[in-house]
Amino acid sequence: MTLLLSRFTVGRSRLGGLHRLYASKSRAPHPNSVPLERAIEILKAYDVGQPKQTVELHVQCEPEKGQPPIRGSCILPRAYRQRVRVLVFAEGEQAKEARAAGADIVGGAELVEKVRDDKVKFDKCLSTPGMLPKVARIARLLGPKGLMPTVNKGTVSENIAEIVKYAKNAQDFRADKKNIVHTGVAKVGFETAEIIDNIRTIMNSIRANAKGSKKKFIARVDISSTRGPGIQVHDA
């Protein structure tokens, strides 16, 4: 297995003394890429005894000219995150609806100030249309983190309860400046079939971003674990 893993020399970074391997735009698909199921077996062997390690997906996209930002969300067949903290900007009855739907933090103008002063921690941010002008005051803070609520992303709605329920269960992703999507997809301890289902669900959502040919949109796919190697796959 050592020989096999040594060949997966995509872009590297160090973490805990181990080399992590990522998708790299400068590399052509490696002739030794493997089927997805085999790649998962290799990761499981590498991380034996560490079922809580995260399986990560790295997808190099090649968008056409004029392609909108690559981002999206989907509901995974099997969720792997233990808890997602959802913050909602809402007032009155809509605030009550948000709390009832499971929102962790709910508030109006006073919450805008708390977020600005970094007094609350959260993973996702939603808003009612009525609160959006006030939330816009902290757009420069939320935007770079991918947390600014927008209508296009489906994170602004009058039906606040519905989007809270979705946010609690959805897996979000977005590409970096090199058009590579990096996202967690499962835990190493999941069944192989469950990991495959999660990966293919996210891949379908990523391909939905394609402005033109969905087949040409994906240039390369690698999977890795939190501390394990990266392995290029050819059938994700």
mmCIF file of N, CA and C in Angstrom, residues 71-202:
data_model
loop_
_atom_site.group_PDB
_atom_site.id
_atom_site.type_symbol
_atom_site.label_atom_id
_atom_site.label_comp_id
_atom_site.label_asym_id
_atom_site.label_seq_id
_atom_site.Cartn_x
_atom_site.Cartn_y
_atom_site.Cartn_z
ATOM 1 N N ARG A 71 -20.753 27.291 -6.078
ATOM 2 C CA ARG A 71 -21.168 27.102 -4.691
ATOM 3 C C ARG A 71 -22.522 26.405 -4.671
ATOM 4 N N GLY A 72 -22.899 25.925 -3.506
ATOM 5 C CA GLY A 72 -24.200 25.284 -3.401
ATOM 6 C C GLY A 72 -24.360 24.556 -2.084
ATOM 7 N N SER A 73 -25.436 23.825 -1.973
ATOM 8 C CA SER A 73 -25.692 23.027 -0.775
ATOM 9 C C SER A 73 -26.584 21.858 -1.160
ATOM 10 N N CYS A 74 -26.548 20.828 -0.356
ATOM 11 C CA CYS A 74 -27.362 19.645 -0.610
ATOM 12 C C CYS A 74 -27.565 18.895 0.701
ATOM 13 N N ILE A 75 -28.567 18.054 0.722
ATOM 14 C CA ILE A 75 -28.825 17.217 1.882
ATOM 15 C C ILE A 75 -28.140 15.875 1.664
ATOM 16 N N LEU A 76 -27.191 15.538 2.503
ATOM 17 C CA LEU A 76 -26.476 14.271 2.368
ATOM 18 C C LEU A 76 -27.348 13.101 2.809
ATOM 19 N N PRO A 77 -27.218 11.957 2.146
ATOM 20 C CA PRO A 77 -27.969 10.762 2.569
ATOM 21 C C PRO A 77 -27.722 10.418 4.034
ATOM 22 N N ARG A 78 -26.458 10.607 4.483
ATOM 23 C CA ARG A 78 -26.147 10.421 5.904
ATOM 24 C C ARG A 78 -25.319 11.601 6.389
ATOM 25 N N ALA A 79 -25.896 12.390 7.268
ATOM 26 C CA ALA A 79 -25.193 13.556 7.808
ATOM 27 C C ALA A 79 -24.011 13.099 8.649
ATOM 28 N N TYR A 80 -22.936 13.876 8.625
ATOM 29 C CA TYR A 80 -21.757 13.493 9.408
ATOM 30 C C TYR A 80 -21.372 14.536 10.450
ATOM 31 N N ARG A 81 -21.888 15.737 10.342
ATOM 32 C CA ARG A 81 -21.575 16.757 11.340
ATOM 33 C C ARG A 81 -22.450 16.573 12.560
ATOM 34 N N GLN A 82 -21.838 16.676 13.725
ATOM 35 C CA GLN A 82 -22.559 16.465 14.975
ATOM 36 C C GLN A 82 -23.541 17.596 15.272
ATOM 37 N N ARG A 83 -23.120 18.823 15.018
ATOM 38 C CA ARG A 83 -23.962 19.966 15.357
ATOM 39 C C ARG A 83 -23.611 21.159 14.485
ATOM 40 N N VAL A 84 -24.618 21.779 13.921
ATOM 41 C CA VAL A 84 -24.429 22.980 13.119
ATOM 42 C C VAL A 84 -25.161 24.121 13.810
ATOM 43 N N ARG A 85 -24.427 25.171 14.158
ATOM 44 C CA ARG A 85 -25.030 26.319 14.836
ATOM 45 C C ARG A 85 -25.564 27.303 13.797
ATOM 46 N N VAL A 86 -26.865 27.481 13.809
ATOM 47 C CA VAL A 86 -27.529 28.361 12.837
ATOM 48 C C VAL A 86 -27.965 29.653 13.516
ATOM 49 N N LEU A 87 -27.525 30.774 12.949
ATOM 50 C CA LEU A 87 -27.906 32.095 13.443
ATOM 51 C C LEU A 87 -28.936 32.693 12.491
ATOM 52 N N VAL A 88 -29.978 33.288 13.067
ATOM 53 C CA VAL A 88 -31.052 33.871 12.253
ATOM 54 C C VAL A 88 -31.320 35.312 12.665
ATOM 55 N N PHE A 89 -31.325 36.185 11.671
ATOM 56 C CA PHE A 89 -31.726 37.569 11.908
ATOM 57 C C PHE A 89 -33.226 37.665 11.615
ATOM 58 N N ALA A 90 -34.015 37.821 12.667
ATOM 59 C CA ALA A 90 -35.468 37.894 12.520
ATOM 60 C C ALA A 90 -36.063 38.563 13.753
ATOM 61 N N GLU A 91 -37.261 39.087 13.584
ATOM 62 C CA GLU A 91 -37.953 39.747 14.692
ATOM 63 C C GLU A 91 -39.409 39.288 14.751
ATOM 64 N N GLY A 92 -40.041 39.521 15.895
ATOM 65 C CA GLY A 92 -41.472 39.229 16.035
ATOM 66 C C GLY A 92 -41.824 37.770 15.864
ATOM 67 N N GLU A 93 -42.898 37.508 15.134
ATOM 68 C CA GLU A 93 -43.380 36.146 14.927
ATOM 69 C C GLU A 93 -42.374 35.289 14.170
ATOM 70 N N GLN A 94 -41.675 35.908 13.252
ATOM 71 C CA GLN A 94 -40.688 35.143 12.490
ATOM 72 C C GLN A 94 -39.531 34.678 13.375
ATOM 73 N N ALA A 95 -39.207 35.468 14.378
ATOM 74 C CA ALA A 95 -38.173 35.049 15.330
ATOM 75 C C ALA A 95 -38.645 33.825 16.114
ATOM 76 N N LYS A 96 -39.918 33.828 16.506
ATOM 77 C CA LYS A 96 -40.486 32.681 17.219
ATOM 78 C C LYS A 96 -40.481 31.438 16.338
ATOM 79 N N GLU A 97 -40.819 31.623 15.059
ATOM 80 C CA GLU A 97 -40.830 30.505 14.103
ATOM 81 C C GLU A 97 -39.425 29.937 13.924
ATOM 82 N N ALA A 98 -38.435 30.815 13.887
ATOM 83 C CA ALA A 98 -37.053 30.366 13.717
ATOM 84 C C ALA A 98 -36.596 29.525 14.906
ATOM 85 N N ARG A 99 -36.933 29.980 16.106
ATOM 86 C CA ARG A 99 -36.562 29.220 17.314
ATOM 87 C C ARG A 99 -37.252 27.868 17.338
ATOM 88 N N ALA A 100 -38.524 27.857 16.974
ATOM 89 C CA ALA A 100 -39.290 26.613 16.967
ATOM 90 C C ALA A 100 -38.733 25.622 15.946
ATOM 91 N N ALA A 101 -38.138 26.129 14.871
ATOM 92 C CA ALA A 101 -37.594 25.272 13.816
ATOM 93 C C ALA A 101 -36.206 24.738 14.157
ATOM 94 N N GLY A 102 -35.630 25.259 15.254
ATOM 95 C CA GLY A 102 -34.330 24.745 15.691
ATOM 96 C C GLY A 102 -33.164 25.681 15.580
ATOM 97 N N ALA A 103 -33.408 26.968 15.255
ATOM 98 C CA ALA A 103 -32.309 27.929 15.168
ATOM 99 C C ALA A 103 -31.634 28.072 16.527
ATOM 100 N N ASP A 104 -30.319 28.185 16.518
ATOM 101 C CA ASP A 104 -29.552 28.255 17.772
ATOM 102 C C ASP A 104 -29.464 29.677 18.322
ATOM 103 N N ILE A 105 -29.379 30.656 17.421
ATOM 104 C CA ILE A 105 -29.246 32.052 17.831
ATOM 105 C C ILE A 105 -30.214 32.875 16.979
ATOM 106 N N VAL A 106 -31.072 33.647 17.623
ATOM 107 C CA VAL A 106 -32.067 34.444 16.905
ATOM 108 C C VAL A 106 -32.098 35.853 17.493
ATOM 109 N N GLY A 107 -32.173 36.847 16.628
ATOM 110 C CA GLY A 107 -32.251 38.216 17.134
ATOM 111 C C GLY A 107 -32.416 39.220 16.006
ATOM 112 N N GLY A 108 -32.593 40.481 16.400
ATOM 113 C CA GLY A 108 -32.770 41.563 15.443
ATOM 114 C C GLY A 108 -31.551 42.460 15.392
ATOM 115 N N ALA A 109 -31.798 43.763 15.521
ATOM 116 C CA ALA A 109 -30.707 44.738 15.406
ATOM 117 C C ALA A 109 -29.619 44.510 16.443
ATOM 118 N N GLU A 110 -30.022 44.090 17.652
ATOM 119 C CA GLU A 110 -29.027 43.860 18.706
ATOM 120 C C GLU A 110 -28.076 42.720 18.353
ATOM 121 N N LEU A 111 -28.585 41.736 17.592
ATOM 122 C CA LEU A 111 -27.740 40.607 17.189
ATOM 123 C C LEU A 111 -26.734 41.031 16.122
ATOM 124 N N VAL A 112 -27.126 41.979 15.296
ATOM 125 C CA VAL A 112 -26.193 42.519 14.300
ATOM 126 C C VAL A 112 -24.965 43.093 15.004
ATOM 127 N N GLU A 113 -25.211 43.810 16.088
ATOM 128 C CA GLU A 113 -24.104 44.410 16.847
ATOM 129 C C GLU A 113 -23.235 43.336 17.483
ATOM 130 N N LYS A 114 -23.851 42.281 18.007
ATOM 131 C CA LYS A 114 -23.082 41.194 18.631
ATOM 132 C C LYS A 114 -22.197 40.483 17.620
ATOM 133 N N VAL A 115 -22.732 40.267 16.412
ATOM 134 C CA VAL A 115 -21.933 39.627 15.365
ATOM 135 C C VAL A 115 -20.779 40.529 14.957
ATOM 136 N N ARG A 116 -21.063 41.822 14.842
ATOM 137 C CA ARG A 116 -20.021 42.781 14.477
ATOM 138 C C ARG A 116 -18.890 42.778 15.498
ATOM 139 N N ASP A 117 -19.252 42.620 16.769
ATOM 140 C CA ASP A 117 -18.252 42.635 17.842
ATOM 141 C C ASP A 117 -17.690 41.249 18.136
ATOM 142 N N ASP A 118 -18.032 40.263 17.289
ATOM 143 C CA ASP A 118 -17.518 38.896 17.412
ATOM 144 C C ASP A 118 -17.862 38.266 18.769
ATOM 145 N N LYS A 119 -19.102 38.504 19.208
ATOM 146 C CA LYS A 119 -19.539 37.971 20.506
ATOM 147 C C LYS A 119 -20.329 36.671 20.384
ATOM 148 N N VAL A 120 -20.599 36.228 19.162
ATOM 149 C CA VAL A 120 -21.330 34.974 18.950
ATOM 150 C C VAL A 120 -20.623 34.134 17.900
ATOM 151 N N LYS A 121 -20.692 32.812 18.067
ATOM 152 C CA LYS A 121 -20.081 31.885 17.126
ATOM 153 C C LYS A 121 -21.184 31.078 16.436
ATOM 154 N N PHE A 122 -21.068 30.914 15.126
ATOM 155 C CA PHE A 122 -22.090 30.191 14.377
ATOM 156 C C PHE A 122 -21.499 29.657 13.083
ATOM 157 N N ASP A 123 -22.197 28.673 12.499
ATOM 158 C CA ASP A 123 -21.729 28.041 11.266
ATOM 159 C C ASP A 123 -22.486 28.519 10.034
ATOM 160 N N LYS A 124 -23.767 28.874 10.215
ATOM 161 C CA LYS A 124 -24.587 29.321 9.093
ATOM 162 C C LYS A 124 -25.406 30.528 9.519
ATOM 163 N N CYS A 125 -25.716 31.382 8.549
ATOM 164 C CA CYS A 125 -26.408 32.629 8.850
ATOM 165 C C CYS A 125 -27.582 32.820 7.895
ATOM 166 N N LEU A 126 -28.772 33.082 8.467
ATOM 167 C CA LEU A 126 -29.993 33.279 7.694
ATOM 168 C C LEU A 126 -30.631 34.607 8.073
ATOM 169 N N SER A 127 -31.553 35.068 7.233
ATOM 170 C CA SER A 127 -32.208 36.342 7.529
ATOM 171 C C SER A 127 -33.580 36.406 6.871
ATOM 172 N N THR A 128 -34.457 37.173 7.488
ATOM 173 C CA THR A 128 -35.718 37.517 6.843
ATOM 174 C C THR A 128 -35.451 38.713 5.939
ATOM 175 N N PRO A 129 -36.263 38.946 4.901
ATOM 176 C CA PRO A 129 -36.064 40.102 4.015
ATOM 177 C C PRO A 129 -36.096 41.431 4.775
ATOM 178 N N GLY A 130 -36.941 41.513 5.790
ATOM 179 C CA GLY A 130 -37.063 42.749 6.543
ATOM 180 C C GLY A 130 -35.814 43.119 7.317
ATOM 181 N N MET A 131 -35.017 42.114 7.687
ATOM 182 C CA MET A 131 -33.794 42.371 8.450
ATOM 183 C C MET A 131 -32.578 42.612 7.563
ATOM 184 N N LEU A 132 -32.702 42.317 6.292
ATOM 185 C CA LEU A 132 -31.532 42.361 5.410
ATOM 186 C C LEU A 132 -30.842 43.723 5.354
ATOM 187 N N PRO A 133 -31.565 44.844 5.308
ATOM 188 C CA PRO A 133 -30.857 46.138 5.289
ATOM 189 C C PRO A 133 -29.956 46.341 6.506
ATOM 190 N N LYS A 134 -30.381 45.865 7.665
ATOM 191 C CA LYS A 134 -29.555 45.991 8.873
ATOM 192 C C LYS A 134 -28.370 45.036 8.824
ATOM 193 N N VAL A 135 -28.611 43.831 8.288
ATOM 194 C CA VAL A 135 -27.536 42.846 8.178
ATOM 195 C C VAL A 135 -26.477 43.327 7.187
ATOM 196 N N ALA A 136 -26.897 44.119 6.195
ATOM 197 C CA ALA A 136 -25.964 44.620 5.187
ATOM 198 C C ALA A 136 -24.842 45.457 5.808
ATOM 199 N N ARG A 137 -25.076 45.976 6.997
ATOM 200 C CA ARG A 137 -24.047 46.785 7.680
ATOM 201 C C ARG A 137 -22.813 45.953 8.016
ATOM 202 N N ILE A 138 -22.994 44.639 8.144
ATOM 203 C CA ILE A 138 -21.854 43.781 8.492
ATOM 204 C C ILE A 138 -21.511 42.844 7.325
ATOM 205 N N ALA A 139 -21.895 43.243 6.101
ATOM 206 C CA ALA A 139 -21.626 42.422 4.915
ATOM 207 C C ALA A 139 -20.129 42.202 4.713
ATOM 208 N N ARG A 140 -19.327 43.209 5.014
ATOM 209 C CA ARG A 140 -17.882 43.066 4.836
ATOM 210 C C ARG A 140 -17.288 42.064 5.815
ATOM 211 N N LEU A 141 -17.973 41.833 6.895
ATOM 212 C CA LEU A 141 -17.519 40.837 7.875
ATOM 213 C C LEU A 141 -17.991 39.439 7.493
ATOM 214 N N LEU A 142 -19.253 39.342 7.089
ATOM 215 C CA LEU A 142 -19.841 38.038 6.767
ATOM 216 C C LEU A 142 -19.455 37.534 5.379
ATOM 217 N N GLY A 143 -19.359 38.446 4.417
ATOM 218 C CA GLY A 143 -19.102 38.061 3.028
ATOM 219 C C GLY A 143 -17.876 37.201 2.804
ATOM 220 N N PRO A 144 -16.689 37.622 3.270
ATOM 221 C CA PRO A 144 -15.476 36.825 3.049
ATOM 222 C C PRO A 144 -15.537 35.427 3.669
ATOM 223 N N LYS A 145 -16.393 35.261 4.664
ATOM 224 C CA LYS A 145 -16.544 33.951 5.310
ATOM 225 C C LYS A 145 -17.619 33.091 4.650
ATOM 226 N N GLY A 146 -18.270 33.661 3.627
ATOM 227 C CA GLY A 146 -19.338 32.931 2.959
ATOM 228 C C GLY A 146 -20.606 32.843 3.776
ATOM 229 N N LEU A 147 -20.785 33.780 4.723
ATOM 230 C CA LEU A 147 -21.922 33.727 5.641
ATOM 231 C C LEU A 147 -22.988 34.790 5.388
ATOM 232 N N MET A 148 -22.733 35.715 4.457
ATOM 233 C CA MET A 148 -23.707 36.773 4.215
ATOM 234 C C MET A 148 -24.976 36.202 3.590
ATOM 235 N N PRO A 149 -26.135 36.394 4.248
ATOM 236 C CA PRO A 149 -27.402 35.880 3.682
ATOM 237 C C PRO A 149 -27.742 36.590 2.376
ATOM 238 N N THR A 150 -28.168 35.822 1.385
ATOM 239 C CA THR A 150 -28.599 36.390 0.112
ATOM 240 C C THR A 150 -29.780 35.596 -0.422
ATOM 241 N N VAL A 151 -30.576 36.251 -1.226
ATOM 242 C CA VAL A 151 -31.728 35.575 -1.845
ATOM 243 C C VAL A 151 -31.252 34.478 -2.784
ATOM 244 N N ASN A 152 -30.192 34.751 -3.541
ATOM 245 C CA ASN A 152 -29.692 33.782 -4.517
ATOM 246 C C ASN A 152 -29.229 32.483 -3.872
ATOM 247 N N LYS A 153 -28.675 32.570 -2.677
ATOM 248 C CA LYS A 153 -28.210 31.371 -1.980
ATOM 249 C C LYS A 153 -29.324 30.675 -1.215
ATOM 250 N N GLY A 154 -30.496 31.301 -1.180
ATOM 251 C CA GLY A 154 -31.605 30.694 -0.459
ATOM 252 C C GLY A 154 -31.517 30.862 1.043
ATOM 253 N N THR A 155 -30.721 31.831 1.489
ATOM 254 C CA THR A 155 -30.558 32.057 2.924
ATOM 255 C C THR A 155 -31.320 33.297 3.405
ATOM 256 N N VAL A 156 -32.150 33.859 2.523
ATOM 257 C CA VAL A 156 -33.057 34.953 2.881
ATOM 258 C C VAL A 156 -34.453 34.539 2.443
ATOM 259 N N SER A 157 -35.403 34.537 3.375
ATOM 260 C CA SER A 157 -36.757 34.103 3.026
ATOM 261 C C SER A 157 -37.761 34.556 4.069
ATOM 262 N N GLU A 158 -38.987 34.772 3.605
ATOM 263 C CA GLU A 158 -40.084 35.051 4.538
ATOM 264 C C GLU A 158 -40.447 33.779 5.300
ATOM 265 N N ASN A 159 -40.271 32.634 4.642
ATOM 266 C CA ASN A 159 -40.544 31.347 5.277
ATOM 267 C C ASN A 159 -39.304 30.910 6.042
ATOM 268 N N ILE A 160 -39.058 31.566 7.144
ATOM 269 C CA ILE A 160 -37.818 31.372 7.881
ATOM 270 C C ILE A 160 -37.708 29.973 8.480
ATOM 271 N N ALA A 161 -38.824 29.391 8.885
ATOM 272 C CA ALA A 161 -38.788 28.056 9.491
ATOM 273 C C ALA A 161 -38.272 27.018 8.499
ATOM 274 N N GLU A 162 -38.699 27.150 7.243
ATOM 275 C CA GLU A 162 -38.295 26.181 6.223
ATOM 276 C C GLU A 162 -36.799 26.226 5.967
ATOM 277 N N ILE A 163 -36.242 27.433 5.837
ATOM 278 C CA ILE A 163 -34.808 27.507 5.543
ATOM 279 C C ILE A 163 -33.958 27.177 6.773
ATOM 280 N N VAL A 164 -34.506 27.354 7.972
ATOM 281 C CA VAL A 164 -33.776 26.931 9.175
ATOM 282 C C VAL A 164 -33.640 25.408 9.176
ATOM 283 N N LYS A 165 -34.717 24.709 8.901
ATOM 284 C CA LYS A 165 -34.686 23.245 8.881
ATOM 285 C C LYS A 165 -33.716 22.733 7.824
ATOM 286 N N TYR A 166 -33.699 23.395 6.667
ATOM 287 C CA TYR A 166 -32.768 22.990 5.606
ATOM 288 C C TYR A 166 -31.328 23.246 6.043
ATOM 289 N N ALA A 167 -31.083 24.421 6.610
ATOM 290 C CA ALA A 167 -29.726 24.791 7.017
ATOM 291 C C ALA A 167 -29.166 23.847 8.075
ATOM 292 N N LYS A 168 -30.011 23.341 8.935
ATOM 293 C CA LYS A 168 -29.552 22.443 10.003
ATOM 294 C C LYS A 168 -29.062 21.116 9.437
ATOM 295 N N ASN A 169 -29.551 20.767 8.247
ATOM 296 C CA ASN A 169 -29.220 19.464 7.679
ATOM 297 C C ASN A 169 -28.417 19.518 6.387
ATOM 298 N N ALA A 170 -28.279 20.691 5.796
ATOM 299 C CA ALA A 170 -27.621 20.796 4.495
ATOM 300 C C ALA A 170 -26.099 20.859 4.615
ATOM 301 N N GLN A 171 -25.429 20.362 3.582
ATOM 302 C CA GLN A 171 -23.979 20.445 3.456
ATOM 303 C C GLN A 171 -23.663 21.540 2.452
ATOM 304 N N ASP A 172 -22.952 22.568 2.869
ATOM 305 C CA ASP A 172 -22.608 23.678 1.992
ATOM 306 C C ASP A 172 -21.220 23.482 1.389
ATOM 307 N N PHE A 173 -20.995 24.040 0.213
ATOM 308 C CA PHE A 173 -19.674 23.998 -0.409
ATOM 309 C C PHE A 173 -19.498 25.224 -1.286
ATOM 310 N N ARG A 174 -18.265 25.597 -1.535
ATOM 311 C CA ARG A 174 -17.957 26.643 -2.515
ATOM 312 C C ARG A 174 -16.510 26.486 -2.940
ATOM 313 N N ALA A 175 -16.215 26.884 -4.163
ATOM 314 C CA ALA A 175 -14.869 26.747 -4.708
ATOM 315 C C ALA A 175 -13.984 27.894 -4.230
ATOM 316 N N ASP A 176 -12.686 27.625 -4.153
ATOM 317 C CA ASP A 176 -11.737 28.675 -3.813
ATOM 318 C C ASP A 176 -11.354 29.446 -5.078
ATOM 319 N N LYS A 177 -10.353 30.309 -4.984
ATOM 320 C CA LYS A 177 -9.966 31.154 -6.109
ATOM 321 C C LYS A 177 -9.395 30.360 -7.272
ATOM 322 N N LYS A 178 -8.975 29.116 -7.007
ATOM 323 C CA LYS A 178 -8.436 28.264 -8.069
ATOM 324 C C LYS A 178 -9.499 27.313 -8.609
ATOM 325 N N ASN A 179 -10.759 27.583 -8.238
ATOM 326 C CA ASN A 179 -11.892 26.761 -8.681
ATOM 327 C C ASN A 179 -11.824 25.330 -8.163
ATOM 328 N N ILE A 180 -11.278 25.171 -6.970
ATOM 329 C CA ILE A 180 -11.245 23.859 -6.323
ATOM 330 C C ILE A 180 -12.215 23.860 -5.151
ATOM 331 N N VAL A 181 -13.091 22.885 -5.116
ATOM 332 C CA VAL A 181 -14.019 22.707 -4.006
ATOM 333 C C VAL A 181 -13.389 21.756 -3.004
ATOM 334 N N HIS A 182 -13.238 22.208 -1.765
ATOM 335 C CA HIS A 182 -12.752 21.362 -0.671
ATOM 336 C C HIS A 182 -13.894 21.219 0.329
ATOM 337 N N THR A 183 -14.322 20.019 0.611
ATOM 338 C CA THR A 183 -15.415 19.855 1.568
ATOM 339 C C THR A 183 -15.362 18.501 2.240
ATOM 340 N N GLY A 184 -15.763 18.461 3.499
ATOM 341 C CA GLY A 184 -15.910 17.178 4.175
ATOM 342 C C GLY A 184 -17.151 16.481 3.652
ATOM 343 N N VAL A 185 -17.140 15.146 3.662
ATOM 344 C CA VAL A 185 -18.287 14.407 3.128
ATOM 345 C C VAL A 185 -18.796 13.302 4.046
ATOM 346 N N ALA A 186 -17.929 12.806 4.931
ATOM 347 C CA ALA A 186 -18.338 11.671 5.762
ATOM 348 C C ALA A 186 -17.294 11.434 6.845
ATOM 349 N N LYS A 187 -17.520 10.423 7.651
ATOM 350 C CA LYS A 187 -16.533 9.958 8.614
ATOM 351 C C LYS A 187 -15.952 8.638 8.111
ATOM 352 N N VAL A 188 -14.686 8.400 8.428
ATOM 353 C CA VAL A 188 -14.021 7.178 7.985
ATOM 354 C C VAL A 188 -14.778 5.935 8.459
ATOM 355 N N GLY A 189 -15.420 6.043 9.625
ATOM 356 C CA GLY A 189 -16.132 4.902 10.181
ATOM 357 C C GLY A 189 -17.450 4.573 9.493
ATOM 358 N N PHE A 190 -17.909 5.421 8.577
ATOM 359 C CA PHE A 190 -19.143 5.118 7.844
ATOM 360 C C PHE A 190 -18.916 3.889 6.958
ATOM 361 N N GLU A 191 -20.000 3.222 6.605
ATOM 362 C CA GLU A 191 -19.915 2.138 5.639
ATOM 363 C C GLU A 191 -19.460 2.710 4.292
ATOM 364 N N THR A 192 -18.727 1.902 3.526
ATOM 365 C CA THR A 192 -18.229 2.354 2.224
ATOM 366 C C THR A 192 -19.363 2.862 1.332
ATOM 367 N N ALA A 193 -20.475 2.138 1.309
ATOM 368 C CA ALA A 193 -21.616 2.535 0.472
ATOM 369 C C ALA A 193 -22.171 3.885 0.908
ATOM 370 N N GLU A 194 -22.154 4.170 2.198
ATOM 371 C CA GLU A 194 -22.654 5.451 2.706
ATOM 372 C C GLU A 194 -21.746 6.596 2.273
ATOM 373 N N ILE A 195 -20.423 6.362 2.304
ATOM 374 C CA ILE A 195 -19.469 7.390 1.878
ATOM 375 C C ILE A 195 -19.641 7.668 0.385
ATOM 376 N N ILE A 196 -19.804 6.596 -0.400
ATOM 377 C CA ILE A 196 -20.005 6.753 -1.841
ATOM 378 C C ILE A 196 -21.274 7.551 -2.127
ATOM 379 N N ASP A 197 -22.357 7.242 -1.428
ATOM 380 C CA ASP A 197 -23.620 7.959 -1.633
ATOM 381 C C ASP A 197 -23.457 9.445 -1.326
ATOM 382 N N ASN A 198 -22.758 9.752 -0.222
ATOM 383 C CA ASN A 198 -22.547 11.157 0.135
ATOM 384 C C ASN A 198 -21.714 11.880 -0.921
ATOM 385 N N ILE A 199 -20.642 11.235 -1.379
ATOM 386 C CA ILE A 199 -19.770 11.855 -2.375
ATOM 387 C C ILE A 199 -20.526 12.116 -3.677
ATOM 388 N N ARG A 200 -21.289 11.150 -4.124
ATOM 389 C CA ARG A 200 -22.002 11.321 -5.392
ATOM 390 C C ARG A 200 -23.112 12.361 -5.280
ATOM 391 N N THR A 201 -23.694 12.493 -4.093
ATOM 392 C CA THR A 201 -24.702 13.536 -3.896
ATOM 393 C C THR A 201 -24.070 14.919 -4.042
ATOM 394 N N ILE A 202 -22.906 15.112 -3.416
ATOM 395 C CA ILE A 202 -22.220 16.400 -3.523
ATOM 396 C C ILE A 202 -21.712 16.631 -4.939
#
